[in-house]
Amino acid sequence: MDYIIRIIPQMGLGALESLKIFSVVIVLSLPLGMILALGRISGFSFIKKFIATYVWVLRGSPLMLQMLFVYFALPSIGILFEDFTAAIIAFVLNYAAYFCEIFRGGIQAIPKGQYEAAHALGMNYWQTLRRIILPQVFRIVLPPISNETITLVKDTSLVYVLAMNDLMRTTRNLVQRDFSVVPFLVAAIFYLGATLLLTILFERLEKYYAKSSAN
Amino acid sequence: MKKIEARNLVKNFGKLQVLKDISLTVDEGEVIAIIGPSGSGKSTLLRCLNKLEEIDRGTIIIDGKTLVQDTGTGVQYANDVEQREIVCRMGMVFQQFNLFPHMTVLQNLTEAPVQVQKRNIDEVTQEAKELLRKVGLIEKQDVYPLKLSGGQQQRVAIARALCMKPDIMLFDEPTSALDPELTSEVLQTMRNLAKEKMTMVVVTHEMTFAKEVANRIIFMADGIIQAEGTPEEVFGNIQNERLKNFLRAIEK
Ligand SMILES: Nc1ncnc2c1ncn2[C@@H]1O[C@H](COP(=O)(O)OP(=O)(O)OP(=O)(O)O)[C@@H](O)[C@H]1O
Ligand SMILES: [Mg+2]
């Protein structure tokens, strides 16, 4: 028990670093995913094809590979990033691709009649999108977004390959230093705590949005 | 005073010509019923009037304002802002209601008047409640649409359209998606509107309603107006073969 209390501050710092990555990635990749989705369903065939290719590449290859690419390969052509920045760029680009597909599915699930009703009431494109379409899309995409978000919590551990002092790396260092597996358990509790919080948050949101459903 | 003036409308879907040189004028306070077999272009005609579909040739003037003008080789639509202003002079009621499911009944009514017409929300709310009272649904104002029956949803949809204070109401088979026992409440709402001298264009399969409420019946088939006149003229002495067949078919 004493040992756990002793390692908590250090592990807390690691967890904080992981939380930082998580937050920045969520805040940036969700809007980017939304913009990509709007582009993907727009009338511009060049943009559509470009985004489709983007999504294919980013979803079709490992996030780890993408991260190492940003960190090690780009510097060779003169683009250099710090650890944190490199990780963030790779994560945001990758997660935006997933969110793009989720939002696209959500937008396409909205019946044509909703657009027609908005048109008949004189609403313009942005009013229709903001007031009619997106609120309904949010409800539809909540479960898959919840899934991705929980995956992201766990994916943040990948940054340990970049020698960042996130929760995973801190844990490993402690295990190797102290010849104890207790840090593993503490790390598991940190990750589980975070995913539990997110699960509850998303359940609340889903319940809130469910009030307008048919039954 | 002419509320709708549509001249020589042509509409193609690819190679299929759905409207073939259709002309239609509607005077203030008139109730027009459009009848005809499935696929004859009734919905398309209605949808062209508020630009849910774009016409290929022809001119549409709504309440004196030109929505689209024939240029001799094609058509020229008014600019976006003008278009929207013209379009929201017409209320549209759809077969599938198309209420906004994420908003309460009251919000469905107030949304466009506040967002589009920039009217004062308190004022609009008062008017919306008045309209809900009229269609008999005031006690449902805070309910979400999907919790209502089809007939109730359609009455909300009518109230939503009326909340924009339109000059004209367009109805595309407003009772076709309803169970038979729910159609009468919607038809009653429409009858009341007609009594208040609302200008209405109604695509319908309800022949009794058409005969009773419409000042003028338009029978369409194959993208052409085949017969047109008062209910007595159209149904009294049926000359048109197509109309004869159509009426015989729906009586069954
Ligand atoms: N968006 C579209 N694209 C291609 N063809 C269409 C489209 N909308 C309608 N059509 C075709 O145009 C024709 C007329 O359709 P419309 O919906 O106007 O008929 P309607 O008279 O309203 O029929 P109903 O009584 O079944 O509602 C039909 O052949 C239909 O298949
Ligand atoms: Mg139709």
GROMACS .gro file of C-alpha atoms in nm, chain A residues 111-125 127 130-133 135-136 139 208-215, chain B residues 47 50-52 84 87-88 90-92 94 97-103 108 111-112 115-116 118 144-147 160-161 164:
model
   62
  111PRO     CA    1  -3.428   1.151  -4.451
  112LYS     CA    2  -3.454   1.376  -4.755
  113GLY     CA    3  -3.786   1.503  -4.618
  114GLN     CA    4  -3.603   1.694  -4.345
  115TYR     CA    5  -3.412   1.898  -4.604
  116GLU     CA    6  -3.730   1.950  -4.803
  117ALA     CA    7  -3.926   2.072  -4.503
  118ALA     CA    8  -3.644   2.314  -4.418
  119HIS     CA    9  -3.634   2.435  -4.779
  120ALA     CA   10  -4.010   2.488  -4.785
  121LEU     CA   11  -3.979   2.697  -4.470
  122GLY     CA   12  -3.724   2.921  -4.640
  123MET     CA   13  -3.418   2.804  -4.449
  124ASN     CA   14  -3.077   2.845  -4.612
  125TYR     CA   15  -2.797   2.586  -4.620
  127GLN     CA   16  -2.966   2.720  -4.103
  130ARG     CA   17  -2.708   2.386  -3.792
  131ARG     CA   18  -3.068   2.380  -3.672
  132ILE     CA   19  -3.216   2.074  -3.842
  133ILE     CA   20  -2.959   1.825  -3.968
  135PRO     CA   21  -2.870   1.801  -3.403
  136GLN     CA   22  -3.024   1.486  -3.546
  139ARG     CA   23  -2.800   1.171  -3.179
  208TYR     CA   24  -3.081   1.312  -2.310
  209TYR     CA   25  -3.113   1.273  -2.685
  210ALA     CA   26  -3.348   0.976  -2.653
  211LYS     CA   27  -3.626   1.197  -2.517
  212SER     CA   28  -3.734   1.284  -2.870
  213SER     CA   29  -3.745   0.924  -2.997
  214ALA     CA   30  -4.065   0.746  -3.088
  215ASN     CA   31  -4.110   0.552  -2.765
  262ARG     CA   32  -4.263   2.070  -5.598
  265ASN     CA   33  -4.166   2.600  -5.441
  266LYS     CA   34  -3.845   2.498  -5.613
  267LEU     CA   35  -3.803   2.160  -5.453
  299ARG     CA   36  -3.625   3.192  -5.033
  302VAL     CA   37  -4.073   3.007  -5.137
  303CYS     CA   38  -4.169   3.082  -4.780
  305MET     CA   39  -4.609   2.917  -4.964
  306GLY     CA   40  -4.663   2.667  -4.687
  307MET     CA   41  -4.603   2.307  -4.786
  309PHE     CA   42  -4.595   1.667  -4.717
  312PHE     CA   43  -4.531   1.510  -4.245
  313ASN     CA   44  -4.156   1.578  -4.221
  314LEU     CA   45  -4.173   1.732  -3.876
  315PHE     CA   46  -3.840   1.799  -3.706
  316PRO     CA   47  -3.814   1.505  -3.463
  317HIS     CA   48  -3.559   1.668  -3.232
  318MET     CA   49  -3.784   1.965  -3.157
  323ASN     CA   50  -4.143   2.298  -3.477
  326GLU     CA   51  -3.833   2.761  -3.558
  327ALA     CA   52  -3.866   2.910  -3.907
  330GLN     CA   53  -3.478   3.190  -3.763
  331VAL     CA   54  -3.588   3.280  -4.115
  333LYS     CA   55  -3.644   3.703  -3.769
  359TYR     CA   56  -4.192   1.544  -2.941
  360PRO     CA   57  -4.352   1.473  -3.281
  361LEU     CA   58  -4.269   1.103  -3.300
  362LYS     CA   59  -4.484   1.044  -2.993
  375ARG     CA   60  -4.610   2.474  -3.870
  376ALA     CA   61  -4.665   2.588  -4.227
  379MET     CA   62  -4.503   3.142  -4.141
   0.00000   0.00000   0.00000
